[in-house]
Short mmCIF file of C-alpha atoms in Angstrom, two decimals:
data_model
loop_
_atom_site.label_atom_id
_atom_site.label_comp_id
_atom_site.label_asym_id
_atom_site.label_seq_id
_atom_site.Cartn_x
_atom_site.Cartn_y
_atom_site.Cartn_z
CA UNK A 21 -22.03 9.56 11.33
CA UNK A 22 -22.91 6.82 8.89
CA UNK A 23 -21.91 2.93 9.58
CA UNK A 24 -19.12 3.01 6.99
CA UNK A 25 -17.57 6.03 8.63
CA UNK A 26 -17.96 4.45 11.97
CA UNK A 27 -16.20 1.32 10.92
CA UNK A 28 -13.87 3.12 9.18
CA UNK A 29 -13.16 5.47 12.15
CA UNK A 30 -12.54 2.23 14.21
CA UNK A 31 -10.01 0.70 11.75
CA UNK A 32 -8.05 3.53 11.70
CA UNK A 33 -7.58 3.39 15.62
CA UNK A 34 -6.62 -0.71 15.79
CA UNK A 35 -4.22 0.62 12.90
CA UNK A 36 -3.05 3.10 15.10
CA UNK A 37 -2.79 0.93 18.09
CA UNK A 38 -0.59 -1.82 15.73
CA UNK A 39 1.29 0.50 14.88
CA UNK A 40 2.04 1.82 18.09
CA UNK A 41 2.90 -0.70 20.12
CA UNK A 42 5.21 -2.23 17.24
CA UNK A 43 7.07 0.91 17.30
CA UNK A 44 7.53 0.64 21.50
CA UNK A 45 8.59 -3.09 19.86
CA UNK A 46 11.17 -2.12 17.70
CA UNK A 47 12.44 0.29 19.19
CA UNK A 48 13.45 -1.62 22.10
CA UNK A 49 15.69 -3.23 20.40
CA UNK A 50 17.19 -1.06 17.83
CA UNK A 51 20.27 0.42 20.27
CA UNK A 52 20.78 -3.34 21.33
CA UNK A 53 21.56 -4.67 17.46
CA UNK A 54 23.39 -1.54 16.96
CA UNK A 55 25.91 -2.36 19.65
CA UNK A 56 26.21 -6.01 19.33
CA UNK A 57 26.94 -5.31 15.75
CA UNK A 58 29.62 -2.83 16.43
CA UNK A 59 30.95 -5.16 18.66
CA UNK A 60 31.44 -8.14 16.70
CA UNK A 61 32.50 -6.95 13.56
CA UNK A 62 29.52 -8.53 11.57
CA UNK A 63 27.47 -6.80 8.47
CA UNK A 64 25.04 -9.13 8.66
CA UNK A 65 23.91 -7.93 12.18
CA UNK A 66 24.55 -4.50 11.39
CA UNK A 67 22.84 -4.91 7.95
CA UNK A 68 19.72 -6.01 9.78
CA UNK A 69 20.08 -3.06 12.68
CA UNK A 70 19.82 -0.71 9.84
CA UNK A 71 16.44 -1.85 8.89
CA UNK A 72 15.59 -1.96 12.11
CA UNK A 73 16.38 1.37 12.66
CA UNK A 74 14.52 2.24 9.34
CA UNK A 75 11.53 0.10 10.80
CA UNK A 76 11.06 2.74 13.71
CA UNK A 77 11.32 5.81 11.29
CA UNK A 78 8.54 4.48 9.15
CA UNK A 79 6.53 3.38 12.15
CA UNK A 80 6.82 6.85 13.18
CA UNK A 81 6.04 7.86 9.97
CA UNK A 82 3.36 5.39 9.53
CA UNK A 83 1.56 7.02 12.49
CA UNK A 84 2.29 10.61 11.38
CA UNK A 85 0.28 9.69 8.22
CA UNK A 86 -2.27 8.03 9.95
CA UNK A 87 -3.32 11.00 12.21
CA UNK A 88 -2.73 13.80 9.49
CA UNK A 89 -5.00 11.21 7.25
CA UNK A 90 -7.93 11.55 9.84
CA UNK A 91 -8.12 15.25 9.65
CA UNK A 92 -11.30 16.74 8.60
CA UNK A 93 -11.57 18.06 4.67
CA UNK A 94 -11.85 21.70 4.00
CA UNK A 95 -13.55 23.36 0.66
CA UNK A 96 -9.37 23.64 -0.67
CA UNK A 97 -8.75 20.19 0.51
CA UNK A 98 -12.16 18.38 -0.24
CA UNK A 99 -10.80 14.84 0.83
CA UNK A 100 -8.62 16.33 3.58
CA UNK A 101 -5.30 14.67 3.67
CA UNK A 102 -6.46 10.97 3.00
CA UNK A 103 -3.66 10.77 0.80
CA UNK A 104 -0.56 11.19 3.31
CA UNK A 105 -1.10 7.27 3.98
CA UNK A 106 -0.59 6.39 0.52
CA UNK A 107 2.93 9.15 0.46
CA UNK A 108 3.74 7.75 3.90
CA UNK A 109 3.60 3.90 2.05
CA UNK A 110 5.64 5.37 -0.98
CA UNK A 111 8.16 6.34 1.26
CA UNK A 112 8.44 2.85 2.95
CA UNK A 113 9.15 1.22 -0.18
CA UNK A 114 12.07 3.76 -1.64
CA UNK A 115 13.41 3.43 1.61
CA UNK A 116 13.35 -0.39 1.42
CA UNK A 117 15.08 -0.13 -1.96
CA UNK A 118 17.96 2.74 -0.28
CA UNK A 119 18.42 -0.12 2.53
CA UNK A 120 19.08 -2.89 -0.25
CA UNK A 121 21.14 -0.86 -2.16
CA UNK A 122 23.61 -0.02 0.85
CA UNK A 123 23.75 -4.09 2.13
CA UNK A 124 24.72 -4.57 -1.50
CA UNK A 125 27.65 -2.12 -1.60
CA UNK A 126 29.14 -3.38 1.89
CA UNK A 127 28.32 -7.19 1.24
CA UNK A 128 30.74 -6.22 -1.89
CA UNK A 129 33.34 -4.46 -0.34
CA UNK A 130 34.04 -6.74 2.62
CA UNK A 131 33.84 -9.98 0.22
CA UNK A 132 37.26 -8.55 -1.14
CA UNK A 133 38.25 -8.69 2.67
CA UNK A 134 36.46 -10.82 5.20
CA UNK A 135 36.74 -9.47 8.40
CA UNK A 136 36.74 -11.67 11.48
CA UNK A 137 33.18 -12.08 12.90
CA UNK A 138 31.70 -13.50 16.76
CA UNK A 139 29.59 -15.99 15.35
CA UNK A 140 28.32 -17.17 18.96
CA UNK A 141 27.25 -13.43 19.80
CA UNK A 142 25.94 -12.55 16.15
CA UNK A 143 23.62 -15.70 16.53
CA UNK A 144 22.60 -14.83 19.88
CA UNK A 145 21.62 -11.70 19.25
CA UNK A 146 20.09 -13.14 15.79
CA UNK A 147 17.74 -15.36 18.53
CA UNK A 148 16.26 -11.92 20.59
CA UNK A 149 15.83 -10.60 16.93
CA UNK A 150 13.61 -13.60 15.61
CA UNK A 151 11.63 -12.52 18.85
CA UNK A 152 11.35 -8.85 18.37
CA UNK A 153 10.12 -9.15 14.65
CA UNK A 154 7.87 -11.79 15.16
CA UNK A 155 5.95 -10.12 17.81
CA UNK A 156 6.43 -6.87 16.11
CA UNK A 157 4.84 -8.40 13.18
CA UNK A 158 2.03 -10.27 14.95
CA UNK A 159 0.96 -6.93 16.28
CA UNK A 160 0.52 -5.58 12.51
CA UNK A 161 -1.23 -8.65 10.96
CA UNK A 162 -4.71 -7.24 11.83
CA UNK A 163 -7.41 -9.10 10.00
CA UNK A 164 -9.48 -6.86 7.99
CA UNK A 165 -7.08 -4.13 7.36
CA UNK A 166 -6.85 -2.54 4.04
CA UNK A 167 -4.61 0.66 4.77
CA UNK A 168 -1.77 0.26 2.27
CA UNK A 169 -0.05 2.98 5.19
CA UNK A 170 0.02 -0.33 7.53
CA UNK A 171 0.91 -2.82 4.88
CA UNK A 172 4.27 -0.70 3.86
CA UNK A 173 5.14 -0.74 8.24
CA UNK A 174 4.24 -4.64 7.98
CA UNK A 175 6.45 -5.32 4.74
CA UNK A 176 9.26 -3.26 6.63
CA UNK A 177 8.70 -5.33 9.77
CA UNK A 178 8.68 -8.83 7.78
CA UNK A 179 11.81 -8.23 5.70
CA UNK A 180 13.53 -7.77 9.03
CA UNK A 181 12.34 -10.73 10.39
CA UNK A 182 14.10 -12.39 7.51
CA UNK A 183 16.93 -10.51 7.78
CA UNK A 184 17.07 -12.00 11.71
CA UNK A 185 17.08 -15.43 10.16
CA UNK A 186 19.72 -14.71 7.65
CA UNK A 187 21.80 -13.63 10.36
CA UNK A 188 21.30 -16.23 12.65
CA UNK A 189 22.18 -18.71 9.69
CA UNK A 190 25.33 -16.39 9.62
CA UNK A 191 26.34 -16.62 12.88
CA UNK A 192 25.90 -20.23 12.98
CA UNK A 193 28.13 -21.13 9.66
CA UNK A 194 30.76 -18.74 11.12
CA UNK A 195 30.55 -20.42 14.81
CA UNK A 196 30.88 -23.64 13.37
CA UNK A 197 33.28 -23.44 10.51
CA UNK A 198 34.94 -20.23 11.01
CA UNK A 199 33.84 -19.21 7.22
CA UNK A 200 34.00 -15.92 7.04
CA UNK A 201 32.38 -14.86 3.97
CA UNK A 202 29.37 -16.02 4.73
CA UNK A 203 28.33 -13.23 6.88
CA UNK A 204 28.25 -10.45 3.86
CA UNK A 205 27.07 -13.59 1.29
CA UNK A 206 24.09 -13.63 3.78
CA UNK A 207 23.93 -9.81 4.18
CA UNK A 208 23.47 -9.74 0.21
CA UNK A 209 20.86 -12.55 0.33
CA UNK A 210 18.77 -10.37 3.51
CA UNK A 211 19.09 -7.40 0.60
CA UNK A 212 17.44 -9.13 -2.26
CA UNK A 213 14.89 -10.03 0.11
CA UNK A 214 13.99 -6.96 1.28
CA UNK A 215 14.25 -5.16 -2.23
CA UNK A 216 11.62 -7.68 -3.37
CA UNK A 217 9.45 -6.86 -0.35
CA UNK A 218 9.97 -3.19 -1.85
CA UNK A 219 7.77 -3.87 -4.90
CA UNK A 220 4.28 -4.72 -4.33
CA UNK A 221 4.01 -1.28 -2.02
CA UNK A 222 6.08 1.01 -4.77
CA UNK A 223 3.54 -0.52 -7.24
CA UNK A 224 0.58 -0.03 -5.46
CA UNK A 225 1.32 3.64 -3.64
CA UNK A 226 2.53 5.01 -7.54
CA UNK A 227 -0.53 3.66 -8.70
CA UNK A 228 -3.36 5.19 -6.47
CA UNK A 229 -1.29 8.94 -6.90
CA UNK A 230 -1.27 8.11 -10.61
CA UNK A 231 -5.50 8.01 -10.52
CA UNK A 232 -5.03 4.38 -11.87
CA UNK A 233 -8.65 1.92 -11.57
CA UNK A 234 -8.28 -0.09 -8.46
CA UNK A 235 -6.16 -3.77 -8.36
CA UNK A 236 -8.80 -5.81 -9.73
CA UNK A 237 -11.37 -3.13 -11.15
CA UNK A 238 -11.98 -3.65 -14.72
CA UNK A 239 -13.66 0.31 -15.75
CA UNK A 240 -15.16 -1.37 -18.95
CA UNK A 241 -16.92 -3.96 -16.98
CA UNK A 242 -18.28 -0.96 -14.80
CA UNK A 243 -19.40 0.68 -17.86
CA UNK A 244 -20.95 -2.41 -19.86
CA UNK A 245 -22.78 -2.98 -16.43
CA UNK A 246 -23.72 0.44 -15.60
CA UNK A 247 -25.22 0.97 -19.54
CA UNK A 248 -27.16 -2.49 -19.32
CA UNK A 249 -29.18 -1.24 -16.79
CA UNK A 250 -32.72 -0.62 -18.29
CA UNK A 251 -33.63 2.51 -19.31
CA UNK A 252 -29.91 4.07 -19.61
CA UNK A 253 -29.15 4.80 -23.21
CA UNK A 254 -25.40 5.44 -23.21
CA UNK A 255 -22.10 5.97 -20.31
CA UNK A 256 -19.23 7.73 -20.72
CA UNK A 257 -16.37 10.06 -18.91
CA UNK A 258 -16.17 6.98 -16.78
CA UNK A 259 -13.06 7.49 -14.32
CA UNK A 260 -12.78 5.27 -11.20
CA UNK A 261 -9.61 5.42 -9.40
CA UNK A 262 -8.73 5.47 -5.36
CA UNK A 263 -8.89 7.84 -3.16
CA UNK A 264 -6.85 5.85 -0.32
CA UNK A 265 -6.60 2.19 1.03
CA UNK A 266 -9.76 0.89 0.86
CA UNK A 267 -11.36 4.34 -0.53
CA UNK A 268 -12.24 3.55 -4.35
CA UNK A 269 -14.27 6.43 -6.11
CA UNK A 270 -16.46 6.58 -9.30
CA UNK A 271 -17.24 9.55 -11.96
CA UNK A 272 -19.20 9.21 -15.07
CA UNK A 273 -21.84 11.21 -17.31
CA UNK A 274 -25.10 8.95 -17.73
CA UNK A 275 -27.77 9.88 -20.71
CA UNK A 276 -31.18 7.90 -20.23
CA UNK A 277 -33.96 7.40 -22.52
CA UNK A 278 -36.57 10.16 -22.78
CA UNK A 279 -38.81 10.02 -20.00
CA UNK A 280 -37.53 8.32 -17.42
CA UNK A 281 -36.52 9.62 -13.79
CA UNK A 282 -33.03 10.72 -13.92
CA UNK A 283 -32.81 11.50 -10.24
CA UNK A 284 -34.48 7.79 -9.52
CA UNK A 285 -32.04 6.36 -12.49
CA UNK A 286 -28.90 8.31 -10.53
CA UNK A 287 -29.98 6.63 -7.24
CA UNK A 288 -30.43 2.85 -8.97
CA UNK A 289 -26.66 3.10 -10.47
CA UNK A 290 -25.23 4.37 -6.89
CA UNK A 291 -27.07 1.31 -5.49
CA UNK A 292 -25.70 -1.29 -7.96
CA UNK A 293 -22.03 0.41 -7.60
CA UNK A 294 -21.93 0.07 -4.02
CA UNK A 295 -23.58 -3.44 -3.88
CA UNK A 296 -21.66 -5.31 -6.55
CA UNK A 297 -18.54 -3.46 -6.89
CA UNK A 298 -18.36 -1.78 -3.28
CA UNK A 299 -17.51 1.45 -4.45
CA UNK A 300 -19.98 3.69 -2.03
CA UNK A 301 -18.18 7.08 -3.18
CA UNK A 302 -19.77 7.96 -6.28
CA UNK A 303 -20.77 10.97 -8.77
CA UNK A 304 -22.77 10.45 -11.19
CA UNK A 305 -23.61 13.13 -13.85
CA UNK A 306 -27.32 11.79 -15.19
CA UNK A 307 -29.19 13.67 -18.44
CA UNK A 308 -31.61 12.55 -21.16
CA UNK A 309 -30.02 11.40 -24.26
CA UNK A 310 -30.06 13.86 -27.34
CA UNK A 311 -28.95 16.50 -24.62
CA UNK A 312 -25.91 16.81 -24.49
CA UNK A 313 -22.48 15.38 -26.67
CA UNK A 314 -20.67 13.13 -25.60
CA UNK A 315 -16.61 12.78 -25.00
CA UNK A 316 -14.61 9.63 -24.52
CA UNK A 317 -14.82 5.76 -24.43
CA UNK A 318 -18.82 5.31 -24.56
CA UNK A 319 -20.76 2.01 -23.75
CA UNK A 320 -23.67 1.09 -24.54
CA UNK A 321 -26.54 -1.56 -23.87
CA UNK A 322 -25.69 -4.49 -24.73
CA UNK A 323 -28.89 -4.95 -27.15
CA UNK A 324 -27.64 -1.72 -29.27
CA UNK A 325 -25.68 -2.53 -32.65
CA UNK A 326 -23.66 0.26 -32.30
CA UNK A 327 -19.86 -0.35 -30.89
CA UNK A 328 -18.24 1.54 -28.14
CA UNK A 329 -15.71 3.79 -29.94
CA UNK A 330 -13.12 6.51 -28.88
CA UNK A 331 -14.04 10.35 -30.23
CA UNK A 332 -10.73 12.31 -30.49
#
């Protein structure tokens, strides 16, 4: 086993033990906020027990994807199922955005008739949430972790934490001025917060199954760098997109001048990938110019006078 599958075979158990012992977390205290928002009438509470309970299905789910993830590839699935992480995340967020949209239709329908809420017991069960999230959350902040799968069970974890302060500010207004409306006021407020926490992971998961380059890749860069590298004459069929969290890949074709090494040449490009733009999964196509025709966006050294163009 190489280093970089060692260290990635030990990040993927700390993710698995954070996202373990958040869902023991979480769980815990689920039934509770269930009940005490039955039994004091308020959406706020129940608004936040919803995502709760949605926090423990994608925990679950989180962990499902996690150990279908680490399964070995087979010649039909050559990068096993890597990708069940990144569905597992997509999931997360269009759940996050279902949530919203629900706290948005109640928050409506019982502003056109406040219903009497127990602001003392709302806010004290508000308190044990602030608790629950917060340590459920601290367990899922590991430094270092890149898994987009753990980021979508974090963002889940966080809105609720701001859902527990939204209802504790609930239960406080109504405790002390018997205002009723502010209870599904705040519920809409915890919604808008958590359909913004939706975003960044929708983004992000639709990109990597859509083959786009990496946040903060620039391809063309790659390719200027890649063709300025002596002795390569030209770079094209350049595709780098990501595999999973933390698992960019690279294609291209390479033509070199006449005479040099191409297996030396292929070797010299995988080394500058992996040291300057840390992308360690690479294949590299490498021939001598005049060879072979080329297709698609082409770069070339920089000391050429020719201009990368598109052939149709």
């Amino acid at each position: 086993m190489t280093h970089a599958n060692e260290h990635a075979g030990h990040g993927r158990e700390a993710d698995r033990r954070s996202l373990a012992v958040a869902l023991a977390i979480t769980v815990s205290y689920t039934a509770a906020e269930v009940v005490g928002g039955l039994l004091t009438g308020s959406l706020a509470l129940l608004a936040d027990a919803a995502h709760m309970l949605s926090d423990n299905l994608s925990l679950g789910l989180a962990l499902f994807a996690l150990w279908l993830s680490s399964r070995p590839p087979t010649p039909e699935r050559s990068f096993g199922y890597k990708r069940a992480e990144i569905l597992a995340a997509l999931f997360n967020g269009v759940t996050l955005v279902a949530i919203s949209l629900w706290i948005f239709y109640e928050a409506y329908r019982r502003l056109q008739e406040p219903p009497q809420v127990m602001g003392g017991w709302v806010a004290a069960v508000a308190v044990a949430g602030l608790a629950v999230n917060a340590a459920a959350a601290w367990v899922l902040m590991r430094p270092g972790s890149e898994s987009l799968n753990l980021q979508g069970a974090l963002r889940h974890v966080l809105a609720d934490l701001l859902g527990s302060f939204g209802v504790l500010a609930s239960g406080l207004i109504i405790l002390l001025t018997g205002w009723y409306p502010a209870d599904p006021l705040i519920s809409a407020l915890i919604g808008l917060l958590i359909l913004a926490s939706s975003w960044r992971l929708l983004r992000d998961s639709v990109n990597i199954l859509l083959e786009a380059a990496p946040q903060g890749v620039d391809p063309a860069e790659i390719g200027r760098r890649m063709a300025s590298t002596t002795g390569v004459a030209e770079v094209h069929d350049l595709h780098v997109w990501t595999i999973t969290s933390g698992f960019p890949a690279l294609s291209a074709h390479v033509l070199v001048s006449a005479g040099e090494d191409c297996h030396a040449k292929r070797r010299e490009l995988e080394h500058l990938l992996r040291e300057e733009y840390g992308i360690s999964h690479t294949t590299l196509q490498v021939d001598h110019a005049g060879d072979h025709a080329t297709h698609g966006t082409r770069f070339l050294p920089l000391n050429t006078k020719r201009k990368p163009h598109h052939n149709i």
